[in-house]
PDB file of C-alpha atoms in Angstrom:
ATOM      1  CA  MET A 228       0.000   0.000   0.000  1.00 49.00           C
ATOM      2  CA  GLY A 229       2.843   2.376   0.847  1.00 49.00           C
ATOM      3  CA  ARG A 230       4.444   1.707  -2.516  1.00 46.00           C
ATOM      4  CA  MET A 231       1.185   2.514  -4.320  1.00 46.00           C
ATOM      5  CA  VAL A 232       0.842   5.828  -2.448  1.00 44.00           C
ATOM      6  CA  VAL A 233       4.328   6.767  -3.649  1.00 43.00           C
ATOM      7  CA  LEU A 234       3.531   5.703  -7.232  1.00 46.00           C
ATOM      8  CA  ILE A 235       0.240   7.612  -7.566  1.00 48.00           C
ATOM      9  CA  PRO A 236       1.762  11.114  -8.004  1.00 49.00           C
ATOM     10  CA  PHE A 237       4.158   9.708 -10.628  1.00 42.00           C
ATOM     11  CA  LEU A 238       1.366   7.966 -12.531  1.00 48.00           C
ATOM     12  CA  LEU A 239      -0.800  11.079 -12.444  1.00 51.00           C
ATOM     13  CA  ALA A 240       2.103  13.136 -13.698  1.00 46.00           C
ATOM     14  CA  VAL A 241       2.738  10.889 -16.681  1.00 40.00           C
ATOM     15  CA  ALA A 242      -0.993  10.852 -17.457  1.00 49.00           C
ATOM     16  CA  ALA A 243      -0.857  14.589 -18.160  1.00 48.00           C
ATOM     17  CA  PRO A 244       0.272  15.595 -21.652  1.00 44.00           C
ATOM     18  CA  CYS A 245       3.599  17.351 -22.039  1.00 34.00           C
ATOM     19  CA  THR A 246       3.364  21.107 -22.471  1.00 31.00           C
ATOM     20  CA  CYS A 247       5.250  20.985 -25.745  1.00 27.00           C
ATOM     21  CA  LEU A 248       2.631  18.611 -27.152  1.00 27.00           C
ATOM     22  CA  SER A 249      -0.510  20.270 -25.865  1.00 28.00           C
ATOM     23  CA  GLN A 250       0.464  23.765 -27.041  1.00 27.00           C
ATOM     24  CA  SER A 251      -0.039  22.840 -30.693  1.00 26.00           C
ATOM     25  CA  LEU A 252      -3.367  21.077 -30.190  1.00 22.00           C
ATOM     26  CA  PRO A 253      -6.628  22.638 -31.417  1.00 25.00           C
ATOM     27  CA  GLY A 254      -8.526  24.259 -28.571  1.00 28.00           C
ATOM     28  CA  ASP A 255      -5.506  25.307 -26.514  1.00 29.00           C
ATOM     29  CA  PRO A 256      -4.406  28.958 -26.522  1.00 30.00           C
ATOM     30  CA  GLY A 257      -2.234  29.609 -29.570  1.00 32.00           C
ATOM     31  CA  GLY A 258      -3.179  26.264 -31.085  1.00 32.00           C
ATOM     32  CA  GLY A 259      -5.024  27.548 -34.129  1.00 32.00           C
ATOM     33  CA  ALA A 260      -8.734  27.171 -34.858  1.00 32.00           C
ATOM     34  CA  ARG A 261     -10.838  25.858 -32.027  1.00 32.00           C
ATOM     35  CA  ALA A 262     -11.771  22.192 -32.177  1.00 34.00           C
ATOM     36  CA  ALA A 263     -15.331  20.923 -32.308  1.00 40.00           C
ATOM     37  CA  SER A 264     -17.015  19.914 -29.081  1.00 42.00           C
ATOM     38  CA  PHE A 265     -15.530  16.939 -27.292  1.00 40.00           C
ATOM     39  CA  ALA A 266     -18.422  14.603 -28.081  1.00 42.00           C
ATOM     40  CA  ALA A 267     -18.353  15.546 -31.758  1.00 42.00           C
ATOM     41  CA  ARG A 268     -14.604  14.975 -31.989  1.00 39.00           C
ATOM     42  CA  LEU A 269     -14.581  11.309 -31.016  1.00 34.00           C
ATOM     43  CA  GLN A 270     -16.785   8.317 -31.587  1.00 37.00           C
ATOM     44  CA  PRO A 271     -18.213   6.562 -28.495  1.00 37.00           C
ATOM     45  CA  ALA A 272     -16.513   3.296 -27.673  1.00 39.00           C
ATOM     46  CA  GLY A 273     -18.379   0.124 -26.837  1.00 38.00           C
ATOM     47  CA  GLN A 274     -18.468  -0.446 -23.096  1.00 44.00           C
ATOM     48  CA  VAL A 275     -19.405  -3.052 -20.553  1.00 42.00           C
ATOM     49  CA  LEU A 276     -22.604  -2.207 -18.723  1.00 40.00           C
ATOM     50  CA  PRO A 277     -22.317  -2.018 -14.937  1.00 43.00           C
ATOM     51  CA  PRO A 278     -23.678  -4.841 -12.808  1.00 41.00           C
ATOM     52  CA  GLU A 279     -25.770  -2.482 -10.665  1.00 46.00           C
ATOM     53  CA  GLY A 280     -28.337  -1.376 -13.221  1.00 44.00           C
ATOM     54  CA  PRO A 281     -28.996   0.271 -16.576  1.00 49.00           C
ATOM     55  CA  TRP A 282     -26.654   2.798 -18.112  1.00 55.00           C
ATOM     56  CA  PRO A 283     -27.663   6.308 -16.993  1.00 56.00           C
ATOM     57  CA  GLU A 284     -28.751   7.304 -20.522  1.00 55.00           C
ATOM     58  CA  GLU A 285     -31.816   5.076 -20.210  1.00 51.00           C
ATOM     59  CA  ALA A 286     -33.107   7.163 -17.321  1.00 47.00           C
ATOM     60  CA  LEU A 287     -32.053  10.406 -19.012  1.00 49.00           C
ATOM     61  CA  SER A 288     -33.311   9.745 -22.534  1.00 47.00           C
ATOM     62  CA  ALA A 289     -36.083  12.303 -22.089  1.00 41.00           C
ATOM     63  CA  VAL A 290     -33.656  15.108 -21.233  1.00 42.00           C
ATOM     64  CA  ALA A 291     -33.431  17.416 -24.248  1.00 43.00           C
ATOM     65  CA  PRO A 292     -30.566  19.889 -24.732  1.00 46.00           C
ATOM     66  CA  MET A 293     -31.622  23.466 -24.095  1.00 47.00           C
ATOM     67  CA  PRO A 294     -31.257  25.985 -26.944  1.00 46.00           C
ATOM     68  CA  SER A 295     -28.252  28.240 -26.519  1.00 43.00           C
ATOM     69  CA  ALA A 296     -30.447  31.309 -26.914  1.00 40.00           C
ATOM     70  CA  MET A 297     -32.729  30.327 -24.014  1.00 44.00           C
ATOM     71  CA  ARG A 298     -32.525  32.639 -21.019  1.00 43.00           C
ATOM     72  CA  LEU A 299     -34.403  31.628 -17.898  1.00 41.00           C
ATOM     73  CA  PRO A 300     -35.489  33.940 -15.068  1.00 46.00           C
ATOM     74  CA  GLN A 301     -33.920  31.906 -12.251  1.00 57.00           C
ATOM     75  CA  PRO A 302     -30.178  32.189 -11.507  1.00 63.00           C
ATOM     76  CA  ALA A 303     -27.790  30.110 -13.559  1.00 82.00           C
ATOM     77  CA  LEU A 304     -26.970  26.559 -12.562  1.00 96.00           C
ATOM     78  CA  ILE A 305     -23.453  26.683 -11.088  1.00 96.00           C
ATOM     79  CA  VAL A 306     -21.315  23.894 -12.561  1.00 97.00           C
ATOM     80  CA  ILE A 307     -17.770  23.615 -11.213  1.00 97.00           C
ATOM     81  CA  GLY A 308     -15.343  21.029 -12.583  1.00 96.00           C
ATOM     82  CA  PHE A 309     -11.901  19.928 -11.396  1.00 96.00           C
ATOM     83  CA  ALA A 310      -9.156  18.707 -13.702  1.00 91.00           C
ATOM     84  CA  GLY A 311      -7.195  15.594 -12.830  1.00 86.00           C
ATOM     85  CA  GLY A 312      -3.505  15.115 -12.101  1.00 78.00           C
ATOM     86  CA  PHE A 313      -1.429  18.146 -13.021  1.00 74.00           C
ATOM     87  CA  VAL A 314      -3.731  19.211 -15.841  1.00 77.00           C
ATOM     88  CA  ARG A 315      -4.131  22.920 -16.504  1.00 82.00           C
ATOM     89  CA  ARG A 316      -7.609  24.398 -16.563  1.00 79.00           C
ATOM     90  CA  ASN A 317      -7.204  25.544 -20.196  1.00 77.00           C
ATOM     91  CA  SER A 318      -5.898  22.252 -21.592  1.00 74.00           C
ATOM     92  CA  SER A 319      -8.805  21.309 -23.870  1.00 75.00           C
ATOM     93  CA  VAL A 320      -7.303  17.957 -24.772  1.00 75.00           C
ATOM     94  CA  HIS A 321      -8.815  16.666 -21.512  1.00 84.00           C
ATOM     95  CA  GLY A 322     -12.473  15.662 -21.385  1.00 85.00           C
ATOM     96  CA  GLU A 323     -13.311  17.447 -18.139  1.00 93.00           C
ATOM     97  CA  VAL A 324     -11.888  20.728 -19.483  1.00 92.00           C
ATOM     98  CA  GLU A 325     -13.644  20.347 -22.824  1.00 93.00           C
ATOM     99  CA  LEU A 326     -16.964  19.745 -21.066  1.00 95.00           C
ATOM    100  CA  ALA A 327     -16.630  22.994 -19.108  1.00 95.00           C
ATOM    101  CA  GLU A 328     -15.927  24.933 -22.301  1.00 94.00           C
ATOM    102  CA  HIS A 329     -18.791  23.208 -24.123  1.00 95.00           C
ATOM    103  CA  LEU A 330     -21.291  24.045 -21.373  1.00 95.00           C
ATOM    104  CA  ARG A 331     -20.142  27.646 -21.235  1.00 92.00           C
ATOM    105  CA  GLU A 332     -20.382  28.151 -24.997  1.00 92.00           C
ATOM    106  CA  THR A 333     -23.612  26.220 -25.569  1.00 93.00           C
ATOM    107  CA  TYR A 334     -25.854  27.226 -22.678  1.00 90.00           C
ATOM    108  CA  GLY A 335     -24.734  30.785 -21.998  1.00 79.00           C
ATOM    109  CA  SER A 336     -26.204  32.351 -18.869  1.00 78.00           C
ATOM    110  CA  THR A 337     -28.405  29.304 -18.215  1.00 91.00           C
ATOM    111  CA  ILE A 338     -25.325  27.440 -16.901  1.00 94.00           C
ATOM    112  CA  HIS A 339     -22.389  29.144 -15.198  1.00 94.00           C
ATOM    113  CA  SER A 340     -19.539  26.737 -15.988  1.00 95.00           C
ATOM    114  CA  GLU A 341     -15.976  26.938 -14.692  1.00 95.00           C
ATOM    115  CA  ILE A 342     -13.142  24.483 -14.191  1.00 96.00           C
ATOM    116  CA  PHE A 343     -10.182  24.609 -11.811  1.00 95.00           C
ATOM    117  CA  GLU A 344      -6.962  22.686 -11.288  1.00 93.00           C
ATOM    118  CA  ASN A 345      -7.551  20.209  -8.460  1.00 90.00           C
ATOM    119  CA  HIS A 346      -4.940  21.931  -6.262  1.00 93.00           C
ATOM    120  CA  ARG A 347      -6.932  25.187  -6.462  1.00 92.00           C
ATOM    121  CA  GLY A 348      -9.863  24.001  -4.389  1.00 93.00           C
ATOM    122  CA  GLY A 349      -9.709  27.065  -2.159  1.00 95.00           C
ATOM    123  CA  GLU A 350     -10.089  29.352  -5.152  1.00 96.00           C
ATOM    124  CA  ALA A 351     -13.010  27.312  -6.452  1.00 97.00           C
ATOM    125  CA  TYR A 352     -14.664  27.312  -3.036  1.00 97.00           C
ATOM    126  CA  ARG A 353     -14.462  31.100  -2.762  1.00 96.00           C
ATOM    127  CA  GLU A 354     -15.857  31.492  -6.271  1.00 96.00           C
ATOM    128  CA  ILE A 355     -18.823  29.265  -5.416  1.00 96.00           C
ATOM    129  CA  LEU A 356     -19.594  31.311  -2.317  1.00 94.00           C
ATOM    130  CA  ARG A 357     -19.397  34.490  -4.384  1.00 93.00           C
ATOM    131  CA  LEU A 358     -21.797  33.093  -6.970  1.00 93.00           C
ATOM    132  CA  VAL A 359     -24.221  31.850  -4.324  1.00 92.00           C
ATOM    133  CA  GLY A 360     -24.117  35.278  -2.687  1.00 88.00           C
ATOM    134  CA  GLU A 361     -25.152  36.847  -5.990  1.00 79.00           C
ATOM    135  CA  SER A 362     -27.833  34.263  -6.789  1.00 65.00           C
ATOM    136  CA  ASN A 363     -31.526  35.135  -6.791  1.00 50.00           C
ATOM    137  CA  SER A 364     -30.587  38.823  -6.761  1.00 47.00           C
ATOM    138  CA  GLY A 365     -32.957  39.619  -9.578  1.00 42.00           C
ATOM    139  CA  ALA A 366     -35.950  38.214  -7.731  1.00 38.00           C
ATOM    140  CA  SER A 367     -35.087  39.469  -4.237  1.00 38.00           C
ATOM    141  CA  ASN A 368     -33.478  42.863  -4.850  1.00 40.00           C
ATOM    142  CA  GLY A 369     -35.095  44.058  -8.033  1.00 40.00           C
ATOM    143  CA  GLY A 370     -32.011  43.158 -10.029  1.00 40.00           C
ATOM    144  CA  ALA A 371     -29.442  44.490  -7.539  1.00 41.00           C
ATOM    145  CA  SER A 372     -27.022  42.249  -5.682  1.00 46.00           C
ATOM    146  CA  ASN A 373     -24.989  42.862  -2.563  1.00 50.00           C
ATOM    147  CA  GLY A 374     -23.265  39.480  -2.757  1.00 58.00           C
ATOM    148  CA  MET A 375     -24.203  38.487   0.791  1.00 68.00           C
ATOM    149  CA  MET A 376     -24.511  34.818   1.738  1.00 74.00           C
ATOM    150  CA  THR A 377     -27.985  34.930   3.271  1.00 83.00           C
ATOM    151  CA  GLU A 378     -29.755  31.779   4.456  1.00 88.00           C
ATOM    152  CA  THR A 379     -32.308  32.243   1.679  1.00 86.00           C
ATOM    153  CA  ARG A 380     -29.616  32.286  -0.961  1.00 87.00           C
ATOM    154  CA  LYS A 381     -27.861  29.285   0.581  1.00 89.00           C
ATOM    155  CA  LYS A 382     -31.025  27.199   0.403  1.00 87.00           C
ATOM    156  CA  ALA A 383     -31.685  28.335  -3.170  1.00 89.00           C
ATOM    157  CA  ALA A 384     -28.170  27.439  -4.364  1.00 92.00           C
ATOM    158  CA  ARG A 385     -28.084  25.208  -7.443  1.00 95.00           C
ATOM    159  CA  ILE A 386     -24.641  23.619  -7.687  1.00 97.00           C
ATOM    160  CA  VAL A 387     -23.128  20.693  -9.611  1.00 98.00           C
ATOM    161  CA  LEU A 388     -19.563  19.484  -8.965  1.00 98.00           C
ATOM    162  CA  TYR A 389     -17.589  17.060 -11.124  1.00 98.00           C
ATOM    163  CA  GLY A 390     -14.033  15.948 -11.734  1.00 96.00           C
ATOM    164  CA  HIS A 391     -11.645  13.318 -13.057  1.00 95.00           C
ATOM    165  CA  SER A 392      -8.954  11.509 -11.050  1.00 93.00           C
ATOM    166  CA  TRP A 393      -7.664  13.837  -8.313  1.00 92.00           C
ATOM    167  CA  GLY A 394     -10.268  16.285  -9.577  1.00 94.00           C
ATOM    168  CA  ALA A 395     -13.041  13.877  -8.583  1.00 96.00           C
ATOM    169  CA  SER A 396     -11.576  13.713  -5.086  1.00 95.00           C
ATOM    170  CA  GLU A 397     -11.467  17.513  -4.922  1.00 96.00           C
ATOM    171  CA  ALA A 398     -15.125  17.739  -5.981  1.00 97.00           C
ATOM    172  CA  VAL A 399     -16.132  15.696  -2.932  1.00 97.00           C
ATOM    173  CA  ALA A 400     -13.857  17.764  -0.683  1.00 96.00           C
ATOM    174  CA  ILE A 401     -15.521  20.985  -1.869  1.00 97.00           C
ATOM    175  CA  ALA A 402     -18.973  19.465  -1.309  1.00 98.00           C
ATOM    176  CA  ARG A 403     -17.903  18.710   2.255  1.00 97.00           C
ATOM    177  CA  GLN A 404     -16.776  22.317   2.773  1.00 96.00           C
ATOM    178  CA  LEU A 405     -20.111  23.573   1.462  1.00 97.00           C
ATOM    179  CA  GLU A 406     -21.888  21.240   3.881  1.00 97.00           C
ATOM    180  CA  ARG A 407     -20.249  23.069   6.783  1.00 95.00           C
ATOM    181  CA  ASP A 408     -21.606  26.331   5.342  1.00 95.00           C
ATOM    182  CA  GLY A 409     -25.118  24.947   4.981  1.00 95.00           C
ATOM    183  CA  VAL A 410     -24.981  25.135   1.167  1.00 96.00           C
ATOM    184  CA  PRO A 411     -26.712  22.282  -0.729  1.00 97.00           C
ATOM    185  CA  VAL A 412     -25.253  20.564  -3.803  1.00 98.00           C
ATOM    186  CA  LEU A 413     -27.568  19.063  -6.420  1.00 97.00           C
ATOM    187  CA  LEU A 414     -25.114  16.593  -7.956  1.00 98.00           C
ATOM    188  CA  VAL A 415     -21.535  15.299  -7.634  1.00 98.00           C
ATOM    189  CA  VAL A 416     -20.009  13.355 -10.540  1.00 98.00           C
ATOM    190  CA  GLN A 417     -16.795  11.362 -10.112  1.00 97.00           C
ATOM    191  CA  VAL A 418     -14.929  10.035 -13.158  1.00 96.00           C
ATOM    192  CA  ASP A 419     -12.256   7.476 -12.241  1.00 94.00           C
ATOM    193  CA  GLY A 420     -11.640   9.233  -8.953  1.00 94.00           C
ATOM    194  CA  VAL A 421      -8.264   8.821  -7.267  1.00 92.00           C
ATOM    195  CA  PRO A 422      -8.250   9.887  -3.584  1.00 89.00           C
ATOM    196  CA  LYS A 423      -5.969  12.752  -2.632  1.00 83.00           C
ATOM    197  CA  LEU A 424      -3.790  12.311   0.441  1.00 80.00           C
ATOM    198  CA  GLY A 425      -5.829  12.771   3.610  1.00 78.00           C
ATOM    199  CA  LYS A 426      -9.158  13.095   1.783  1.00 79.00           C
ATOM    200  CA  ASP A 427     -11.958  10.526   1.738  1.00 83.00           C
ATOM    201  CA  ASP A 428     -13.821  10.792  -1.553  1.00 88.00           C
ATOM    202  CA  GLY A 429     -15.686   7.542  -1.018  1.00 94.00           C
ATOM    203  CA  VAL A 430     -18.295   8.999   1.348  1.00 96.00           C
ATOM    204  CA  ILE A 431     -20.629  11.627  -0.096  1.00 98.00           C
ATOM    205  CA  PRO A 432     -21.707  14.301   2.437  1.00 98.00           C
ATOM    206  CA  ALA A 433     -25.362  14.721   3.314  1.00 98.00           C
ATOM    207  CA  ASN A 434     -25.753  18.126   1.634  1.00 98.00           C
ATOM    208  CA  VAL A 435     -25.425  16.402  -1.760  1.00 98.00           C
ATOM    209  CA  ALA A 436     -28.767  15.350  -3.259  1.00 98.00           C
ATOM    210  CA  GLN A 437     -27.373  12.925  -5.859  1.00 98.00           C
ATOM    211  CA  ALA A 438     -23.990  11.424  -6.712  1.00 97.00           C
ATOM    212  CA  ILE A 439     -22.693   9.112  -9.426  1.00 97.00           C
ATOM    213  CA  ASN A 440     -19.405   7.295  -9.966  1.00 96.00           C
ATOM    214  CA  PHE A 441     -17.899   6.232 -13.322  1.00 96.00           C
ATOM    215  CA  TYR A 442     -14.743   4.138 -13.042  1.00 95.00           C
ATOM    216  CA  GLN A 443     -12.508   1.587 -14.747  1.00 92.00           C
ATOM    217  CA  SER A 444     -10.545  -1.078 -12.930  1.00 86.00           C
ATOM    218  CA  ASP A 445      -7.774  -1.929 -15.409  1.00 87.00           C
ATOM    219  CA  GLY A 446      -4.164  -0.805 -15.565  1.00 77.00           C
ATOM    220  CA  LEU A 447      -1.828   0.600 -12.932  1.00 79.00           C
ATOM    221  CA  LEU A 448      -4.030   3.608 -12.124  1.00 79.00           C
ATOM    222  CA  HIS A 449      -7.752   3.175 -11.712  1.00 78.00           C
ATOM    223  CA  GLY A 450     -10.636   4.835  -9.972  1.00 87.00           C
ATOM    224  CA  ARG A 451     -12.549   4.162  -6.813  1.00 89.00           C
ATOM    225  CA  ARG A 452     -14.964   1.284  -7.331  1.00 91.00           C
ATOM    226  CA  ARG A 453     -17.703   2.404  -4.991  1.00 94.00           C
ATOM    227  CA  ILE A 454     -19.047   5.531  -3.376  1.00 97.00           C
ATOM    228  CA  ARG A 455     -21.638   5.612  -0.615  1.00 97.00           C
ATOM    229  CA  ALA A 456     -23.793   8.198   1.088  1.00 98.00           C
ATOM    230  CA  ALA A 457     -22.997   9.449   4.581  1.00 97.00           C
ATOM    231  CA  ASP A 458     -26.774   9.698   4.985  1.00 98.00           C
ATOM    232  CA  PRO A 459     -28.717   7.482   2.542  1.00 97.00           C
ATOM    233  CA  ALA A 460     -31.910   9.322   3.457  1.00 98.00           C
ATOM    234  CA  ALA A 461     -30.409  12.598   2.227  1.00 98.00           C
ATOM    235  CA  THR A 462     -28.260  11.469  -0.717  1.00 98.00           C
ATOM    236  CA  GLU A 463     -29.215   9.228  -3.634  1.00 97.00           C
ATOM    237  CA  ILE A 464     -26.323   7.292  -5.144  1.00 97.00           C
ATOM    238  CA  LEU A 465     -27.280   6.979  -8.818  1.00 96.00           C
ATOM    239  CA  GLY A 466     -24.780   4.197  -9.336  1.00 95.00           C
ATOM    240  CA  ASN A 467     -21.201   2.988  -9.540  1.00 95.00           C
ATOM    241  CA  PHE A 468     -20.693   2.336 -13.253  1.00 95.00           C
ATOM    242  CA  ARG A 469     -17.756   0.242 -14.380  1.00 93.00           C
ATOM    243  CA  LEU A 470     -16.309   0.696 -17.849  1.00 93.00           C
ATOM    244  CA  THR A 471     -13.691  -1.294 -19.722  1.00 91.00           C
ATOM    245  CA  TYR A 472     -11.611  -0.489 -22.772  1.00 91.00           C
ATOM    246  CA  LYS A 473     -10.096  -3.913 -23.367  1.00 88.00           C
ATOM    247  CA  SER A 474     -12.123  -4.641 -26.504  1.00 87.00           C
ATOM    248  CA  SER A 475     -12.499  -1.095 -27.859  1.00 85.00           C
ATOM    249  CA  SER A 476     -10.063   1.671 -27.145  1.00 86.00           C
ATOM    250  CA  VAL A 477     -10.606   5.430 -27.040  1.00 89.00           C
ATOM    251  CA  ALA A 478      -8.292   7.807 -28.873  1.00 84.00           C
ATOM    252  CA  CYS A 479      -6.177   9.997 -26.575  1.00 81.00           C
ATOM    253  CA  PRO A 480      -4.576  12.597 -28.871  1.00 80.00           C
ATOM    254  CA  GLY A 481      -1.960  14.850 -27.343  1.00 79.00           C
ATOM    255  CA  TYR A 482      -0.814  12.463 -24.622  1.00 75.00           C
ATOM    256  CA  PRO A 483       2.855  11.364 -24.503  1.00 72.00           C
ATOM    257  CA  TRP A 484       3.751   7.766 -25.158  1.00 67.00           C
ATOM    258  CA  PHE A 485       4.457   6.985 -21.496  1.00 68.00           C
ATOM    259  CA  SER A 486       0.923   8.048 -20.496  1.00 67.00           C
ATOM    260  CA  ARG A 487      -0.559   5.721 -23.086  1.00 68.00           C
ATOM    261  CA  ALA A 488       1.800   2.965 -21.956  1.00 68.00           C
ATOM    262  CA  PHE A 489       1.373   3.178 -18.167  1.00 78.00           C
ATOM    263  CA  THR A 490      -2.039   4.781 -17.518  1.00 82.00           C
ATOM    264  CA  LYS A 491      -3.933   4.128 -20.743  1.00 89.00           C
ATOM    265  CA  PRO A 492      -7.318   3.035 -19.266  1.00 85.00           C
ATOM    266  CA  HIS A 493      -7.228   5.990 -16.857  1.00 90.00           C
ATOM    267  CA  ILE A 494      -6.878   8.478 -19.718  1.00 87.00           C
ATOM    268  CA  GLU A 495      -9.262   6.537 -21.975  1.00 91.00           C
ATOM    269  CA  ILE A 496     -12.145   7.054 -19.556  1.00 93.00           C
ATOM    270  CA  GLU A 497     -11.116  10.728 -19.348  1.00 91.00           C
ATOM    271  CA  ASN A 498     -11.468  10.979 -23.139  1.00 91.00           C
ATOM    272  CA  ASP A 499     -14.540   8.781 -23.555  1.00 94.00           C
ATOM    273  CA  PRO A 500     -17.287  10.950 -25.135  1.00 92.00           C
ATOM    274  CA  HIS A 501     -19.946   8.466 -23.991  1.00 93.00           C
ATOM    275  CA  VAL A 502     -19.097   9.257 -20.373  1.00 95.00           C
ATOM    276  CA  TRP A 503     -19.128  13.025 -20.865  1.00 94.00           C
ATOM    277  CA  ASN A 504     -22.376  12.865 -22.847  1.00 95.00           C
ATOM    278  CA  GLN A 505     -23.930  11.212 -19.807  1.00 95.00           C
ATOM    279  CA  VAL A 506     -22.432  13.810 -17.478  1.00 96.00           C
ATOM    280  CA  GLU A 507     -23.820  16.587 -19.667  1.00 96.00           C
ATOM    281  CA  ALA A 508     -27.277  14.982 -19.655  1.00 96.00           C
ATOM    282  CA  LEU A 509     -27.192  14.717 -15.861  1.00 96.00           C
ATOM    283  CA  ILE A 510     -26.218  18.381 -15.609  1.00 96.00           C
ATOM    284  CA  LEU A 511     -29.018  19.425 -17.969  1.00 95.00           C
ATOM    285  CA  SER A 512     -31.505  17.488 -15.851  1.00 94.00           C
ATOM    286  CA  LYS A 513     -30.714  19.953 -13.020  1.00 95.00           C
ATOM    287  CA  VAL A 514     -31.655  23.020 -15.081  1.00 91.00           C
ATOM    288  CA  THR A 515     -35.074  24.141 -13.874  1.00 75.00           C
ATOM    289  CA  PRO A 516     -37.501  24.417 -16.852  1.00 60.00           C
TER     290      PRO A 516
END
C-alpha cells in the first residue's frame, strides 16, 4: 500500500500531456482554430454495462438539450469542474476541461460553468460562495445584488460538482466544505476518482442530493470502485458504473507515449465521449424548466 501511495503522483504526472505537445493542439491557446465539441470529436466506444443497473442514458433519454439562446429567469446553474492530475484548466485535450468549455459556450447564462486545477480548491470554493451570494438577486433585490450569503440564498443554491482523477476527489472535498456552510449541492459526478492524500472521496456528504461514480478497474491507475452516502436518506447514489476499454479503445490525442503505456485506461475514460455525454445529460436534468 505504501508503494502505491508513492507511485500515484508519478502515474498522475505521466498521465498529463507534455506542455510541448498540448500547445499545438486545437482548442488550446495559440493552437489555431478551435476544435469541435468533445463529443463531436470522437466516436463513443463500446463499453461493458455495470452490474448495478442500466446505463444512466436510459433514465435520461427524455432530457433534451436546451437551446443556446434560451434565457431563464432563475439564476444560472453553477457547474464547477476539477481537472485531474497536473492538468491545466485551459488544456482542452482533456475531457473534463472540454466539457466545461462546451457548457459555457452552448448554454450561456443558463449554466455558469468553470473548471479549476484540483490543487486550487480554495479558489473554487471562494468562487462558489461568491456566486451563491449573488444568486436570486434579480428576484429578491429588483435586479441588484450585494453578494451576501444569506440563508435564503444558501437554500436556493443550485450547484453541480464534477471531476476526473484527483479532480473527482477535490469535488467531494468541496462538497464537504459547502456542507459546513449549509450550502446544498444538487449533484456530484466522479470520473475514475483517485483519492488525494488525507481526503476521503468515497463517502458523499449529506448536503449532496445525488452522486454518481464512473470508473474503470484496469491498468496501474484506476478509480474508486464504490461511493456511498454518509446519509442514505439525504443522498441518492445513482450508481457505480464500471467501464472497460479492453475490446475497444478510445483515442487519446496529445498524450505522450508513457501516459498511453502506463495509464492508458485511466486516460481513456477521461477521453470517452460516452461518459461526458452522460455527465452533460445529468447536468441538464438539473436546469429548472
